[in-house]
Short mmCIF file of C-alpha atoms in Angstrom, two decimals:
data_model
loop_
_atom_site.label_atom_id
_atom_site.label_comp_id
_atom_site.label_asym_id
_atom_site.label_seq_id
_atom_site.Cartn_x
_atom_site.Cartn_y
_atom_site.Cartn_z
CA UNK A 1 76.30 88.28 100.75
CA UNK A 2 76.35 88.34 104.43
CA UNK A 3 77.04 91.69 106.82
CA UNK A 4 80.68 89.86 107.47
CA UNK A 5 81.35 89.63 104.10
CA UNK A 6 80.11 93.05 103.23
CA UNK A 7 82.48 94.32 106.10
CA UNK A 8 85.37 92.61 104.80
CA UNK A 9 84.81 94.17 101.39
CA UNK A 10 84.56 97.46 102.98
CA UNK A 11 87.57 97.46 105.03
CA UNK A 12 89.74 96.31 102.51
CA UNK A 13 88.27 99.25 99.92
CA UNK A 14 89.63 101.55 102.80
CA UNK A 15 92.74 100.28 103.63
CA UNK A 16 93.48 99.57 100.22
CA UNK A 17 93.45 103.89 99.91
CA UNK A 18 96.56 103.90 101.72
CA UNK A 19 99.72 104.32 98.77
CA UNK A 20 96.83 103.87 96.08
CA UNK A 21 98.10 104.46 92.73
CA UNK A 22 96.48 106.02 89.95
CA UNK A 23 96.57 102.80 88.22
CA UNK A 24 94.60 101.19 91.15
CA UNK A 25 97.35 99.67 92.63
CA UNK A 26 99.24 100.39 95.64
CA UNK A 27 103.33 101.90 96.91
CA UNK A 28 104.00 101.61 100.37
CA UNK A 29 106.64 100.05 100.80
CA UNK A 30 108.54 99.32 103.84
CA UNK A 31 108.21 101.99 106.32
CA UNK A 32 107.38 104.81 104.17
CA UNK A 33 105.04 107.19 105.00
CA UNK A 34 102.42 105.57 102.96
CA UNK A 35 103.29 102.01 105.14
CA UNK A 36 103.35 103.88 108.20
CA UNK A 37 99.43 105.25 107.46
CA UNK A 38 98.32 101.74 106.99
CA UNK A 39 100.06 100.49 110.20
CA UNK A 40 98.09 103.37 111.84
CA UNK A 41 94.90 102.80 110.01
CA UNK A 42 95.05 98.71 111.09
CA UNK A 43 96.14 99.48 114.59
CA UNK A 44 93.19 101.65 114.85
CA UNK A 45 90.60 98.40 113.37
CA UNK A 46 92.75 96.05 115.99
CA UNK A 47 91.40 98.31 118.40
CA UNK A 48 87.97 98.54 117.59
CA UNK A 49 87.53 94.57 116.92
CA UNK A 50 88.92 93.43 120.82
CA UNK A 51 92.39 92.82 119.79
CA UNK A 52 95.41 94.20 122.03
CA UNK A 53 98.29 95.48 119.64
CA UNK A 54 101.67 95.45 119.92
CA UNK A 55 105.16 96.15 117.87
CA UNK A 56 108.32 94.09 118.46
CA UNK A 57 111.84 95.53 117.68
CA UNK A 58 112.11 94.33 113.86
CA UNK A 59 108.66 96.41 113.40
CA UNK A 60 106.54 93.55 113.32
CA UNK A 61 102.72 94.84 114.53
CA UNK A 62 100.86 92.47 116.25
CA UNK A 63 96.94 91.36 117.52
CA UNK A 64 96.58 89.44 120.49
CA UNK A 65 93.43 88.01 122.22
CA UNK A 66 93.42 86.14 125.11
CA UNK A 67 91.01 83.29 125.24
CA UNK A 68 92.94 81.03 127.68
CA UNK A 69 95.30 82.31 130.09
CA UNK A 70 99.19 81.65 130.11
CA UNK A 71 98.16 79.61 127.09
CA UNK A 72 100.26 80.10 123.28
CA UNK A 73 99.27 81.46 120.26
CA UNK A 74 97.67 80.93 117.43
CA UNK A 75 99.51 83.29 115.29
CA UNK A 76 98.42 84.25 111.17
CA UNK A 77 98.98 87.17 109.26
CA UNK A 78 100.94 88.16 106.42
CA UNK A 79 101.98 91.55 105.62
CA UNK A 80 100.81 95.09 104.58
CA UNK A 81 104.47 96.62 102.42
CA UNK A 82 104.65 96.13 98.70
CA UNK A 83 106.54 96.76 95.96
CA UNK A 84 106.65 99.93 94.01
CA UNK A 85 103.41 100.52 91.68
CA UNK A 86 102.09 96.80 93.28
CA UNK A 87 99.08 95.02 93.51
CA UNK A 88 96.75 95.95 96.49
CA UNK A 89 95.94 92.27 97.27
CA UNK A 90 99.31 90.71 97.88
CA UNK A 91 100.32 90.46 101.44
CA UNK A 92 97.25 93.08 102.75
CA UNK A 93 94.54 90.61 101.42
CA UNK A 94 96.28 88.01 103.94
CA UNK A 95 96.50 90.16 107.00
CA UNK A 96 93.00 91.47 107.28
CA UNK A 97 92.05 88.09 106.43
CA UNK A 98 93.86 86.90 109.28
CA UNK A 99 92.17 89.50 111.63
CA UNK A 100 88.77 88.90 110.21
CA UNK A 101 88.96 85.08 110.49
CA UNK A 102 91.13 85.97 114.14
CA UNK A 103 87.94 88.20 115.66
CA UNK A 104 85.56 85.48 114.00
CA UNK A 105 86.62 82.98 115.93
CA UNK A 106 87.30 84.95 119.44
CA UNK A 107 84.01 85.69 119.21
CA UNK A 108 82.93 81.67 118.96
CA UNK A 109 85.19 81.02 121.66
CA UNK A 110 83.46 83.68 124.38
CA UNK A 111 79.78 82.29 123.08
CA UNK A 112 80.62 78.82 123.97
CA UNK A 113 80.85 77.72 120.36
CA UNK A 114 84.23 76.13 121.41
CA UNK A 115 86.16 75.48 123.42
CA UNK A 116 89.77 76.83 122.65
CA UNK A 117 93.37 75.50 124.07
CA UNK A 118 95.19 78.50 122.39
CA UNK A 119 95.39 82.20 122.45
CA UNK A 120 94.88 83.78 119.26
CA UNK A 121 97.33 86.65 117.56
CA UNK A 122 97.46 88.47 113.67
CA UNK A 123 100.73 89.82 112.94
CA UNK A 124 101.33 92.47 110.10
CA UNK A 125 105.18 91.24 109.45
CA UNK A 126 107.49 93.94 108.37
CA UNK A 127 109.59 94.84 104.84
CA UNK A 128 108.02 91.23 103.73
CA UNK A 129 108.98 92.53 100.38
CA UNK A 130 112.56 93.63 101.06
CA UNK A 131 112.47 96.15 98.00
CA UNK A 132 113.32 98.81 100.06
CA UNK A 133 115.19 96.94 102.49
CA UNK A 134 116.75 93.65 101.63
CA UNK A 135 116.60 91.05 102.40
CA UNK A 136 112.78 89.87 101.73
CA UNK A 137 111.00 88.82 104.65
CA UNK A 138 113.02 90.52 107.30
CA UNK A 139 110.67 90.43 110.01
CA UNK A 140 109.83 86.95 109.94
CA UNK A 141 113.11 86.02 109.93
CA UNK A 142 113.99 88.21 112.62
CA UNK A 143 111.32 86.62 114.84
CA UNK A 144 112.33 83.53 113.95
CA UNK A 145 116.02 83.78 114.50
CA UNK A 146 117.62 83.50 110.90
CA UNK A 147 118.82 87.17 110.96
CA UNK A 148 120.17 88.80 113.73
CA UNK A 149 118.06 92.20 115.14
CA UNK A 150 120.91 93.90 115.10
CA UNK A 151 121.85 93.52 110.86
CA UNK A 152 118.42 94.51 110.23
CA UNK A 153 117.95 97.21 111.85
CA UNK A 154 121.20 98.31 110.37
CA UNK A 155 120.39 97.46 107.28
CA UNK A 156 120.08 100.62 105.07
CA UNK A 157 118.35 101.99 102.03
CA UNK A 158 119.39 103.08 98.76
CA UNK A 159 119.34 106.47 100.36
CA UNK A 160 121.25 105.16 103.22
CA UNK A 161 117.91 105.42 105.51
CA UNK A 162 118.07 102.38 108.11
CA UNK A 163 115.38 100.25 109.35
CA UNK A 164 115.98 101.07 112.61
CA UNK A 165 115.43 104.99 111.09
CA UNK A 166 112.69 104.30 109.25
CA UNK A 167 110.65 102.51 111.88
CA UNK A 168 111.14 105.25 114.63
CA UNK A 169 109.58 107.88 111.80
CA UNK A 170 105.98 105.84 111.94
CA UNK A 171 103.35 104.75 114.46
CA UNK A 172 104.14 102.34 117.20
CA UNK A 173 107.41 102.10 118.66
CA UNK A 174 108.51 98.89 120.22
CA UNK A 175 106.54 98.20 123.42
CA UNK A 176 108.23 94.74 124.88
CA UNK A 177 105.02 93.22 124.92
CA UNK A 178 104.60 91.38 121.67
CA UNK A 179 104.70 87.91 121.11
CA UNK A 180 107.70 86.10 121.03
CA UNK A 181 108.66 82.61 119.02
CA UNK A 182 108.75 80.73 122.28
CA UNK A 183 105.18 81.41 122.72
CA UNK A 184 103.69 80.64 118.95
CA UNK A 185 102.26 76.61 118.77
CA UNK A 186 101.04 77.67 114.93
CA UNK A 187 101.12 79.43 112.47
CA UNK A 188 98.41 80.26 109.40
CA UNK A 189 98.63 82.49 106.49
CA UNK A 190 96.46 83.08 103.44
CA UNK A 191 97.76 84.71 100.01
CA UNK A 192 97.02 85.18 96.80
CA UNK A 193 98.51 82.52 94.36
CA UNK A 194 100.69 85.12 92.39
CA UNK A 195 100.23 82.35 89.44
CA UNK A 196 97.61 80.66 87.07
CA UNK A 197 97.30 77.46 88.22
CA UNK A 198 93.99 77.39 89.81
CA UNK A 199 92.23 79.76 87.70
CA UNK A 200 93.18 77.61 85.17
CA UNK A 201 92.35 74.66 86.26
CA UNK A 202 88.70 76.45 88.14
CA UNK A 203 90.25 75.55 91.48
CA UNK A 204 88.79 77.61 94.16
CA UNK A 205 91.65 77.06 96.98
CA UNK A 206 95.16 76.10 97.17
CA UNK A 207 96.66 73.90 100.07
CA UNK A 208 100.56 74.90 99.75
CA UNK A 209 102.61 71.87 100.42
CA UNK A 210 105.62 72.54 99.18
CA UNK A 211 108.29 75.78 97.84
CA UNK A 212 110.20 75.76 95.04
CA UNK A 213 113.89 75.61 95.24
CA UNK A 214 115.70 79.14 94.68
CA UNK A 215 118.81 80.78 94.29
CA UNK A 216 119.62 84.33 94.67
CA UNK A 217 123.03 86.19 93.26
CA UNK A 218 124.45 89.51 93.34
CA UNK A 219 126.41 89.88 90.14
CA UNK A 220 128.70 92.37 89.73
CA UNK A 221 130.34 93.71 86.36
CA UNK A 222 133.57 95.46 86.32
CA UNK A 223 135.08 97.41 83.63
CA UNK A 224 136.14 100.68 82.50
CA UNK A 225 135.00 103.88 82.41
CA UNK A 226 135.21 105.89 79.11
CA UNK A 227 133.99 107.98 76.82
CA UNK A 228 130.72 106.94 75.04
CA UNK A 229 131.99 108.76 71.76
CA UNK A 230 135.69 108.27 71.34
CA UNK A 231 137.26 105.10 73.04
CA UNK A 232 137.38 103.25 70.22
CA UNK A 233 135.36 100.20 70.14
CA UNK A 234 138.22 97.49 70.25
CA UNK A 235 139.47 99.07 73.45
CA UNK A 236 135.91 99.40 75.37
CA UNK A 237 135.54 97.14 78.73
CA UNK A 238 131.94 98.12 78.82
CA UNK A 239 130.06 96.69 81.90
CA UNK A 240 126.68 97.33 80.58
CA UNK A 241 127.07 95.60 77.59
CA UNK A 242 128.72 92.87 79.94
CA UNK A 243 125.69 92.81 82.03
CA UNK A 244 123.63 92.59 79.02
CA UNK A 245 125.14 89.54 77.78
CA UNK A 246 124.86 88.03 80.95
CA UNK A 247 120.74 89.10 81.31
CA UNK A 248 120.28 87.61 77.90
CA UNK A 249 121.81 84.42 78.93
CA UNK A 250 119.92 84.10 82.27
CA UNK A 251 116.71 84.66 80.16
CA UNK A 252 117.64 82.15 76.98
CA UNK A 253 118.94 79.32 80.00
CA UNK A 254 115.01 78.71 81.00
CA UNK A 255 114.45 77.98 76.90
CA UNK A 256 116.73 75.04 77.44
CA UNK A 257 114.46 73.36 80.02
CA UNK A 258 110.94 71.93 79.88
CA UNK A 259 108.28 74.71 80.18
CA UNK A 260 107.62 75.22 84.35
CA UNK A 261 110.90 73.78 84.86
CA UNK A 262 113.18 76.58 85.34
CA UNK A 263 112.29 80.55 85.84
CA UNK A 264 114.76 82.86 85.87
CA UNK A 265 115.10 87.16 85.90
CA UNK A 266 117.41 89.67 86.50
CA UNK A 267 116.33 92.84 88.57
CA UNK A 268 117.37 95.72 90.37
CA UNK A 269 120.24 97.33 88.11
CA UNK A 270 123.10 99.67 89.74
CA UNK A 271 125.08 101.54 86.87
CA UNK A 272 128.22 103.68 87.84
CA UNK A 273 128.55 106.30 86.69
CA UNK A 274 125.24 106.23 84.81
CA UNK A 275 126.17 109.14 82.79
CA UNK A 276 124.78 109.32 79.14
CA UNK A 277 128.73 110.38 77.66
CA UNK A 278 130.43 107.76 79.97
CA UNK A 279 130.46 103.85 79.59
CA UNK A 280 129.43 102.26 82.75
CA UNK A 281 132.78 101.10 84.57
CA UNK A 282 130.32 98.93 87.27
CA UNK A 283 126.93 97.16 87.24
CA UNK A 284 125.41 95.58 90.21
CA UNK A 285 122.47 93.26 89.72
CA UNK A 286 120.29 90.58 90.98
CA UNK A 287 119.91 87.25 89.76
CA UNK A 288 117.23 84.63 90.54
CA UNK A 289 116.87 81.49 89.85
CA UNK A 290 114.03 79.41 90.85
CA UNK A 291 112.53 75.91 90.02
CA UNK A 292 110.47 72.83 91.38
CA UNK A 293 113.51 70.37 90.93
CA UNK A 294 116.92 70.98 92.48
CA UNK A 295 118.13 69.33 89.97
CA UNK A 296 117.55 71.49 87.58
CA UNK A 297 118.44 74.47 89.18
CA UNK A 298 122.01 72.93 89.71
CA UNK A 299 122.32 71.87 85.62
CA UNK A 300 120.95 75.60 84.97
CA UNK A 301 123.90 77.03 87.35
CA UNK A 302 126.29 74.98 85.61
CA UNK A 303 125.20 76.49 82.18
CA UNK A 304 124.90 79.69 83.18
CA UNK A 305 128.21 79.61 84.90
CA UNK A 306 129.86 78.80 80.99
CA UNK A 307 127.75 81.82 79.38
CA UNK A 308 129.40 83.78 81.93
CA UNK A 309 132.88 83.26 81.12
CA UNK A 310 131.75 83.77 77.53
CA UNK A 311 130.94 86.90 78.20
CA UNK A 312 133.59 88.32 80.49
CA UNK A 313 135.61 87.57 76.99
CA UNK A 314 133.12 89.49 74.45
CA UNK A 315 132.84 92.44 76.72
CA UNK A 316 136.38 92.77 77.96
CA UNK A 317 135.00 92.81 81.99
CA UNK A 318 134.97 91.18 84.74
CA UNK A 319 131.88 88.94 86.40
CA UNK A 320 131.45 87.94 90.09
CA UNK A 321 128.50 85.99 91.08
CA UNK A 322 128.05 86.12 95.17
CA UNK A 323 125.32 84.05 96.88
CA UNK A 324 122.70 86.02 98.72
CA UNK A 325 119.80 83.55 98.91
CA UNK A 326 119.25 80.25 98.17
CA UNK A 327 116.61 77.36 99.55
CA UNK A 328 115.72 73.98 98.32
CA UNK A 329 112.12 72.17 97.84
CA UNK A 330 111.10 72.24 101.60
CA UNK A 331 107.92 70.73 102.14
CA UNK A 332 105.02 72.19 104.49
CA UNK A 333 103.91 69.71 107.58
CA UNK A 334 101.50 67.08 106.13
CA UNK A 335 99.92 67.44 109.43
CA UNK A 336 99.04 71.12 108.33
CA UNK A 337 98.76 70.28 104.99
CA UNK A 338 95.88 67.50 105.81
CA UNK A 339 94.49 70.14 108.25
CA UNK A 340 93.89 72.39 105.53
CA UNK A 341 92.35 70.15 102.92
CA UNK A 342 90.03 69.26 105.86
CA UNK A 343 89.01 73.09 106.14
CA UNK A 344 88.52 72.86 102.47
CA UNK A 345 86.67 69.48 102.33
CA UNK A 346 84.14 70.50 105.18
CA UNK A 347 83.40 74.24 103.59
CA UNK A 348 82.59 72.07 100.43
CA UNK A 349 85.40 74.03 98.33
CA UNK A 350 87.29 72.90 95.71
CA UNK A 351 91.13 72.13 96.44
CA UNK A 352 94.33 70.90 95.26
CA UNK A 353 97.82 70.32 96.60
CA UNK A 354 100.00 73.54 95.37
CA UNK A 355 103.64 74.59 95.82
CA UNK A 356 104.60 78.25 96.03
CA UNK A 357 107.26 79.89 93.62
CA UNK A 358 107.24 83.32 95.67
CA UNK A 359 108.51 83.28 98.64
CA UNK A 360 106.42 84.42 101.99
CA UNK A 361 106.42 85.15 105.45
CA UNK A 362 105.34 81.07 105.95
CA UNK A 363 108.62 79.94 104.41
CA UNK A 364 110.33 80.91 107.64
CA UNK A 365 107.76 80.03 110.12
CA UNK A 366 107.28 76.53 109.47
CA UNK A 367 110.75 75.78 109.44
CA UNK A 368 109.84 76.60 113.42
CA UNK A 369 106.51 75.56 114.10
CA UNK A 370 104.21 74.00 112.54
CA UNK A 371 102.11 75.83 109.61
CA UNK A 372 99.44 75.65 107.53
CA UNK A 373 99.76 78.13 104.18
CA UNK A 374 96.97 78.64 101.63
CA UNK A 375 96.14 80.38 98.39
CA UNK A 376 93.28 81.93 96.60
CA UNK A 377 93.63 82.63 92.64
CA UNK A 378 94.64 85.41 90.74
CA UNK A 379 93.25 86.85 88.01
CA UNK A 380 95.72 85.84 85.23
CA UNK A 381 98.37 85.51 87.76
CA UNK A 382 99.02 88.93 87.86
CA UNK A 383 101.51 90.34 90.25
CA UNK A 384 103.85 93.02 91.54
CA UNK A 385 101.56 94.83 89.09
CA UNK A 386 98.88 97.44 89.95
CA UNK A 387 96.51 95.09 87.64
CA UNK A 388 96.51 92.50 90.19
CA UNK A 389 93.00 90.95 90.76
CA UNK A 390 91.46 88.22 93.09
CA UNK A 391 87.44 88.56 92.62
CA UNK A 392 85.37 89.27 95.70
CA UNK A 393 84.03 85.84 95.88
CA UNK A 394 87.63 84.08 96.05
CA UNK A 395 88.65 86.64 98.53
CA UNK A 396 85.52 85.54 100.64
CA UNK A 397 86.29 82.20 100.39
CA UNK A 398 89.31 82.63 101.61
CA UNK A 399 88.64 84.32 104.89
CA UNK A 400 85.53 81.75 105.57
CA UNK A 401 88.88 78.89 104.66
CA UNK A 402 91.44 80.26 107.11
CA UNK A 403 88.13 80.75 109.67
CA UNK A 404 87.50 77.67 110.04
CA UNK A 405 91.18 76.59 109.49
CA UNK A 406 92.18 78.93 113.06
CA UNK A 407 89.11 77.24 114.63
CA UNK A 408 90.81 74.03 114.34
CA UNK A 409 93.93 75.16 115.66
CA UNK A 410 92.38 76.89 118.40
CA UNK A 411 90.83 73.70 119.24
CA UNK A 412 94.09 72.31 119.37
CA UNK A 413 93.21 69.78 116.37
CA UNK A 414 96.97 69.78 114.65
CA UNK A 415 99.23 67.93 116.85
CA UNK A 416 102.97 67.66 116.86
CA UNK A 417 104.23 63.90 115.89
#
């Protein structure tokens, strides 16, 4: 094992001690205190490795190194939130790969090794994981114009906290120098798969060419609040048990399709009053809805939408599905696609064409500009789970991948059609 990769290892030990959890996981999400300490901790390593740092106004913490004046960036990264009691790979594994692979190839550039036509930057995107905040990926889509500053900085917690709040609590206020869209030519980010498909199939990298389609709901169930003990059971207009019906339904609708054809979950439950002698009068919820063929996710809708009115009749309540998200199979450049089986190809790694169920920080930059996203496997495809795993020599092979992946780009090798 080389010094490099030893020094990857070793920073990612450290700043995976930032939120650790007893189960060797990690909670810091969105600009907690626990987020804000590993902001600090990677501004500090920015620092140290020749990279000049900066935070736009939707908390987004960049890495910028000049290597050709008045010239754009290069930009990768990913982002260093999770989810509570999380893995400590996904997002963090991708932006200290970014800034290893970044400083890597600076450091070619000033030897001579090549000659660059771009500007390189890392960016640590904030609340990628919107469960603090939602939406998901707030920061990307703040830089890349899908959601107005303004709504997320607004946008509040469950313990009516705002971004804007939060953000001012931590390191590194907005500074007016970071990057800006208008001056990003590519983008490049590395993640873990989140799935099984390459460890089963003894892959050792994924080229992401494509993202599942998705829809997102909030569902809210309306009844009436009562006593757990005496309202008789004829007269109950429980919205638990209305919620429950409609959970069971969303989890028996991915039965009726083909196995990897439909995924479905409910999450994130709001009860009112939540009192253990009162029925609950009001549940809030998310649905989610996800799958490789529109199709599909249309037919499970339609289904879904009949067990619904089902059981708004068996539980006596009321059921109101309101879009919050929704995206279809959007494909990756092929140009960045073919760039990245050519990283793959040349570093003598195994490689296959993947799309991505979750969704990241990539799905809204290469609707913009042009983007190459890759994956390295997970152990058992285990995440949002403080037993998430990617062995050492994967995660290796991943920053030596998106290395020689920002060399190209540097180089100016993907070109627009």
């Amino acid at each position: 094992m080389s010094t490099t990769d030893d020094q990857f290892l070793a920073d990612f030990a450290t700043m995976s001690g930032f939120g650790a959890t007893p189960g060797g996981g990690v909670d810091r999400q969105a600009g907690t205190a626990a987020d804000h300490a590993t902001r600090a901790w990677f501004s500090q390593w920015l620092a140290r490795h020749g990279y000049t740092e900066s935070v736009d106004e939707a908390g987004n913490q960049f890495g910028t190194m000049e290597l050709v004046p008045g010239a754009p960036y290069v930009l990768a990264g990913s982002h260093l939130d999770s989810q509570p009691l999380a893995g400590r790979y996904d997002g963090a594994y991708g932006v200290l790969a970014a800034a290893h692979a970044g400083a890597r190839v600076a450091a070619e550039a000033r030897d001579g090794k090549l000659e660059p036509t771009c500007n390189l930057a890392v960016v640590n995107w904030f609340n990628e994981e919107g469960s603090r905040f939602a939406p998901s990926m707030m920061g990307s889509a703040v830089f890349t114009g899908k959601l107005p500053l303004g709504d997320a900085l607004a946008t509040a917690d469950s313990a009516g906290t705002t971004v804007a709040q939060a953000l001012a609590a931590g390191q590194g206020a907005q500074d007016g120098n970071a990057p800006v869209l208008a001056q990003v030519a590519r983008y490049a980010e590395i993640h873990i798969e989140q799935g099984k498909e390459l460890e089963e199939s003894g892959t050792q990298v994924g080229i992401v060419d494509r993202t599942w389609a998705a829809s997102k709901y909030r569902v809210t169930v309306d009844g009436a609040q009562s006593h757990t003990g005496a309202t008789r059971m004829e007269d109950r207009r429980d919205a638990l048990f209305g919620a429950a019906l409609v959970i069971a339904a969303a989890r028996e609708l991915a039965a009726e399709f083909e196995p990897g054809l439909l995924h479905t979950s409910v999450s994130e439950l709001h009860v009112l009053p939540n009192s253990p002698v009162t029925i609950a009068r009001q549940v809030v919820m998310n649905l989610d809805l996800r799958s490789p063929d529109e199709s599909v996710l249309g037919l499970a809708m339609e289904r879904l939408g009949k067990r619904i009115i089902d059981a708004e009749a068996d539980s006596r309540t009321e059921i109101r599905l309101d879009l919050t998200h929704n995206w279809g199979v959007v494909s990756y450049q092929p140009k960045g696609v073919s760039l990245g089986r050519a990283s793959a190809e040349s570093l003598d790694y195994s490689h296959r064409n993947v799309m991505t169920v979750a969704g990241h920080d990539s799905t809204n930059m290469k609707d913009v500009v042009p983007t190459v996203m890759l994956f390295v496997p997970s152990v058992e495809g285990i995440s949002h789970n403080e037993a998430e795993y990617t062995l050492d020599d994967d995660a290796l092979r991943g920053v030596e991948l998106l290395t020689d992946v920002l060399r190209r780009l540097v180089r100016g090798e993907l070109e627009e059609d």
